[in-house]
Short mmCIF file of C-alpha atoms in Angstrom, two decimals:
data_model
loop_
_atom_site.label_atom_id
_atom_site.label_comp_id
_atom_site.label_asym_id
_atom_site.label_seq_id
_atom_site.Cartn_x
_atom_site.Cartn_y
_atom_site.Cartn_z
CA UNK A 580 -15.25 9.73 3.04
CA UNK A 581 -16.10 7.97 6.29
CA UNK A 582 -13.38 6.28 8.31
CA UNK A 583 -13.47 2.51 7.78
CA UNK A 584 -13.36 -0.02 10.62
CA UNK A 585 -10.90 -2.16 8.64
CA UNK A 586 -8.47 -1.21 5.88
CA UNK A 587 -5.80 -2.99 3.87
CA UNK A 588 -2.75 -1.49 2.18
CA UNK A 589 -1.31 -3.49 -0.74
CA UNK A 590 2.12 -2.01 -1.31
CA UNK A 591 4.74 -2.99 -3.89
CA UNK A 592 7.93 -2.19 -1.92
CA UNK A 593 8.96 -1.40 1.63
CA UNK A 594 8.45 2.38 2.15
CA UNK A 595 5.81 2.85 -0.58
CA UNK A 596 2.91 2.61 1.90
CA UNK A 597 4.38 5.27 4.18
CA UNK A 598 5.01 7.58 1.23
CA UNK A 599 1.62 7.01 -0.39
CA UNK A 600 -0.79 6.84 2.52
CA UNK A 601 1.11 6.84 5.82
CA UNK A 602 -0.64 9.94 7.13
CA UNK A 603 -4.10 8.59 6.36
CA UNK A 604 -3.57 5.18 7.90
CA UNK A 605 -1.95 6.80 10.93
CA UNK A 606 -5.03 8.99 11.39
CA UNK A 607 -7.41 6.10 10.87
CA UNK A 608 -5.55 3.86 13.31
CA UNK A 609 -5.59 6.60 15.95
CA UNK A 610 -9.36 6.73 15.53
CA UNK A 611 -9.80 2.96 15.83
CA UNK A 612 -9.35 1.46 12.36
CA UNK A 613 -7.56 -1.89 12.07
CA UNK A 614 -5.00 -1.73 9.25
CA UNK A 615 -3.20 -4.65 7.62
CA UNK A 616 -0.34 -4.31 5.15
CA UNK A 617 0.32 -6.72 2.30
CA UNK A 618 3.94 -6.11 1.24
CA UNK A 619 4.42 -7.65 -2.18
CA UNK A 620 8.20 -7.55 -2.75
CA UNK A 621 11.21 -7.76 -0.49
CA UNK A 622 12.85 -4.67 -2.00
CA UNK A 623 16.09 -6.57 -2.55
CA UNK A 624 17.38 -4.50 -5.50
CA UNK A 625 17.06 -0.89 -4.27
CA UNK A 626 20.62 -0.02 -3.28
CA UNK A 627 23.53 1.94 -4.75
CA UNK A 628 25.99 0.22 -2.38
CA UNK A 629 28.20 -1.99 -4.53
CA UNK A 630 29.02 -4.14 -1.49
CA UNK A 631 25.34 -4.85 -0.76
CA UNK A 632 23.82 -8.24 -1.59
CA UNK A 633 20.18 -8.96 -2.37
CA UNK A 634 19.81 -11.33 0.58
CA UNK A 635 21.23 -8.82 3.03
CA UNK A 636 19.17 -5.96 1.61
CA UNK A 637 15.96 -8.01 1.83
CA UNK A 638 16.61 -8.65 5.53
CA UNK A 639 17.32 -4.97 6.16
CA UNK A 640 14.24 -3.75 4.35
CA UNK A 641 11.90 -6.23 6.01
CA UNK A 642 13.14 -5.05 9.39
CA UNK A 643 12.73 -1.43 8.34
CA UNK A 644 9.18 -2.09 7.17
CA UNK A 645 8.26 -3.76 10.45
CA UNK A 646 9.59 -0.78 12.41
CA UNK A 647 7.79 1.73 10.17
CA UNK A 648 4.52 -0.17 10.53
CA UNK A 649 4.94 -0.19 14.31
CA UNK A 650 5.27 3.60 14.35
CA UNK A 651 1.85 3.92 12.71
CA UNK A 652 0.22 1.13 14.69
CA UNK A 653 -0.39 -1.30 11.82
CA UNK A 654 -1.97 -4.52 13.11
CA UNK A 655 -0.11 -6.94 10.83
CA UNK A 656 2.29 -6.99 7.88
CA UNK A 657 1.86 -9.87 5.43
CA UNK A 658 5.15 -10.46 3.59
CA UNK A 659 4.79 -12.05 0.14
CA UNK A 660 8.56 -11.66 -0.52
CA UNK A 661 8.57 -11.54 -4.32
CA UNK A 662 11.94 -10.29 -5.64
CA UNK A 663 12.10 -6.56 -6.36
CA UNK A 664 11.15 -5.89 -9.98
CA UNK A 665 9.62 -9.32 -10.48
CA UNK A 666 5.92 -8.80 -9.78
CA UNK A 667 3.80 -10.39 -12.50
CA UNK A 668 0.07 -10.57 -13.16
CA UNK A 669 -0.27 -14.24 -12.26
CA UNK A 670 -3.02 -16.38 -10.79
CA UNK A 671 -0.77 -17.13 -7.81
CA UNK A 672 -0.15 -13.48 -6.94
CA UNK A 673 -3.79 -12.52 -7.47
CA UNK A 674 -4.87 -15.47 -5.32
CA UNK A 675 -2.63 -14.34 -2.47
CA UNK A 676 -4.31 -10.94 -2.50
CA UNK A 677 -7.78 -12.49 -2.74
CA UNK A 678 -6.93 -14.69 0.24
CA UNK A 679 -5.82 -11.69 2.30
CA UNK A 680 -8.98 -9.77 1.40
CA UNK A 681 -11.27 -12.65 2.26
CA UNK A 682 -9.44 -13.29 5.54
CA UNK A 683 -9.23 -9.70 6.81
CA UNK A 684 -12.36 -8.26 5.13
CA UNK A 685 -11.20 -4.66 4.67
CA UNK A 686 -13.81 -2.06 3.85
CA UNK A 687 -11.15 -0.02 2.04
CA UNK A 688 -8.13 -1.25 0.08
CA UNK A 689 -5.30 1.18 -0.72
CA UNK A 690 -2.70 0.64 -3.45
CA UNK A 691 -0.79 2.59 -6.15
CA UNK A 692 -2.67 3.91 -9.15
CA UNK A 693 -1.42 1.78 -12.07
CA UNK A 694 -2.68 4.25 -14.70
CA UNK A 695 -0.30 7.20 -14.97
CA UNK A 696 0.93 8.99 -18.07
CA UNK A 697 2.88 12.05 -16.93
CA UNK A 698 5.59 10.41 -14.83
CA UNK A 699 7.52 7.16 -15.04
CA UNK A 700 6.07 4.47 -12.81
CA UNK A 701 8.06 1.46 -11.57
CA UNK A 702 6.64 -1.69 -13.12
CA UNK A 703 6.06 -3.23 -9.69
CA UNK A 704 3.75 -0.31 -8.92
CA UNK A 705 1.82 -0.85 -12.15
CA UNK A 706 1.48 -4.59 -11.60
CA UNK A 707 0.67 -4.23 -7.91
CA UNK A 708 -2.05 -1.66 -8.55
CA UNK A 709 -3.68 -3.55 -11.41
CA UNK A 710 -3.63 -6.97 -9.74
CA UNK A 711 -4.98 -5.47 -6.52
CA UNK A 712 -7.89 -3.88 -8.37
CA UNK A 713 -8.65 -7.19 -10.04
CA UNK A 714 -8.36 -9.10 -6.75
CA UNK A 715 -10.83 -6.72 -5.11
CA UNK A 716 -13.31 -7.02 -7.96
CA UNK A 717 -14.47 -9.43 -9.10
CA UNK A 718 -12.16 -12.17 -7.78
CA UNK A 719 -12.63 -11.75 -4.01
CA UNK A 720 -16.39 -11.41 -4.53
CA UNK A 721 -17.13 -14.48 -6.62
CA UNK A 722 -17.17 -17.92 -5.01
CA UNK A 723 -16.09 -19.70 -8.19
CA UNK A 724 -12.77 -17.84 -8.13
CA UNK A 725 -10.31 -19.56 -5.80
CA UNK A 726 -12.92 -21.93 -4.33
CA UNK A 727 -10.16 -23.61 -2.33
CA UNK A 728 -10.25 -20.67 0.07
CA UNK A 729 -13.79 -21.69 0.99
CA UNK A 730 -13.38 -25.45 0.72
CA UNK A 731 -10.07 -25.76 2.59
CA UNK A 732 -10.13 -22.80 5.00
CA UNK A 733 -13.75 -21.74 5.30
CA UNK A 734 -13.01 -18.22 4.03
CA UNK A 735 -16.14 -16.63 2.65
CA UNK A 736 -16.25 -14.36 -0.37
CA UNK A 737 -16.05 -10.66 0.37
CA UNK A 738 -16.93 -7.40 -1.38
CA UNK A 739 -14.71 -4.41 -0.57
CA UNK A 740 -16.50 -1.06 -0.41
CA UNK A 741 -13.81 1.24 -1.83
CA UNK A 742 -10.37 1.26 -3.41
CA UNK A 743 -8.16 4.30 -2.81
CA UNK A 744 -5.35 4.74 -5.31
CA UNK A 745 -2.36 6.83 -4.28
CA UNK A 746 0.15 8.46 -6.63
CA UNK A 747 -2.71 9.28 -8.96
CA UNK A 748 -2.93 11.98 -11.61
CA UNK A 749 -6.72 12.10 -11.22
CA UNK A 750 -7.26 12.69 -7.50
CA UNK A 751 -10.84 13.13 -6.34
CA UNK A 752 -10.43 12.40 -2.63
CA UNK A 753 -8.29 14.42 -0.21
CA UNK A 754 -7.83 13.18 3.35
CA UNK A 755 -6.61 15.32 6.22
CA UNK A 756 -3.23 14.26 7.66
CA UNK A 757 -2.46 17.45 9.57
CA UNK A 758 -2.42 15.65 12.91
CA UNK A 759 -0.34 12.70 11.66
CA UNK A 760 2.19 14.34 9.31
CA UNK A 761 4.97 13.90 11.89
CA UNK A 762 4.14 10.21 12.36
CA UNK A 763 4.22 9.77 8.58
CA UNK A 764 7.68 11.33 8.45
CA UNK A 765 8.94 9.33 11.44
CA UNK A 766 7.72 6.08 9.88
CA UNK A 767 9.38 6.92 6.58
CA UNK A 768 12.69 7.63 8.33
CA UNK A 769 12.67 4.04 9.57
CA UNK A 770 13.49 3.10 5.97
CA UNK A 771 17.07 4.23 6.52
CA UNK A 772 18.46 2.18 3.62
CA UNK A 773 16.35 4.29 1.24
CA UNK A 774 16.12 7.68 2.94
CA UNK A 775 19.21 9.87 2.80
CA UNK A 776 20.57 10.79 6.23
CA UNK A 777 23.40 13.03 5.06
CA UNK A 778 21.23 15.76 3.57
CA UNK A 779 22.49 15.09 0.03
CA UNK A 780 18.95 14.62 -1.26
CA UNK A 781 17.32 17.13 1.06
CA UNK A 782 15.43 16.38 4.22
CA UNK A 783 12.68 13.81 3.78
CA UNK A 784 10.49 15.72 6.22
CA UNK A 785 10.68 18.85 4.10
CA UNK A 786 9.79 16.86 1.00
CA UNK A 787 6.82 15.15 2.66
CA UNK A 788 5.48 18.39 4.11
CA UNK A 789 5.83 20.27 0.84
CA UNK A 790 3.91 17.60 -1.06
CA UNK A 791 1.25 17.28 1.66
CA UNK A 792 0.83 21.05 1.75
CA UNK A 793 0.35 21.13 -2.02
CA UNK A 794 -2.34 18.47 -1.75
CA UNK A 795 -3.91 20.25 1.20
CA UNK A 796 -4.30 23.48 -0.73
CA UNK A 797 -6.63 21.69 -3.12
CA UNK A 798 -9.01 20.79 -0.28
CA UNK A 799 -8.64 23.71 2.13
CA UNK A 800 -6.52 21.60 4.50
CA UNK A 801 -3.09 22.24 6.00
CA UNK A 802 -1.71 18.82 5.02
CA UNK A 803 -3.45 16.15 2.96
CA UNK A 804 -2.96 12.96 0.99
CA UNK A 805 -4.64 12.59 -2.39
CA UNK A 806 -6.33 9.53 -3.86
CA UNK A 807 -8.49 8.37 -6.73
CA UNK A 808 -11.49 6.58 -5.27
CA UNK A 809 -13.16 3.58 -6.88
CA UNK A 810 -16.45 2.74 -5.22
CA UNK A 811 -17.38 -0.94 -5.48
CA UNK A 812 -20.41 -1.47 -3.25
CA UNK A 813 -22.21 1.69 -4.36
#
């Protein structure tokens, strides 16, 4: 697919964007694409440290996300700060995504695939993916949904061209990340509270490269990221 001029990543937790599409957004940004993140939760539950508190972890993970986004060159991170594990399919959450889409007008929106059968999927990923799809179409398109965006802020309706779903079992789009695999790994290492630094879980770089190589083999590429593409504009 063609590189978009503007893209948006709607990600459930800090670190999910880098894992799911960090190589692609790094490549796009290098080529001139403006990328905005919408980070839905504050990641305040993901710790095995019995001395850790939710408030402290949320602060750590927001800082980590900002540093990871800087590595890739992300223009802006929008922090919704829902508690980890508490995403719900609500009008408020959907409206926040619609607002971001109408404001930033991305040609492509990237988010987790909510429809998976072969592997357990965190509920925040399911909710994030489904609500993002709904926000893209039809809610961001239709002026009678969230008319306050138009009436109070002058934000016009907007129709996204494509959705790219990462973590999918039905990939149909493979994007080359050979030149940005190291940036993807470096950005992921910024999430130090989640990435093992003692080697107990293996090196994150080895894991990322092995997965990207496996995806690349399906598209005659050295390293790739895989997505399911939903075309909206046609």
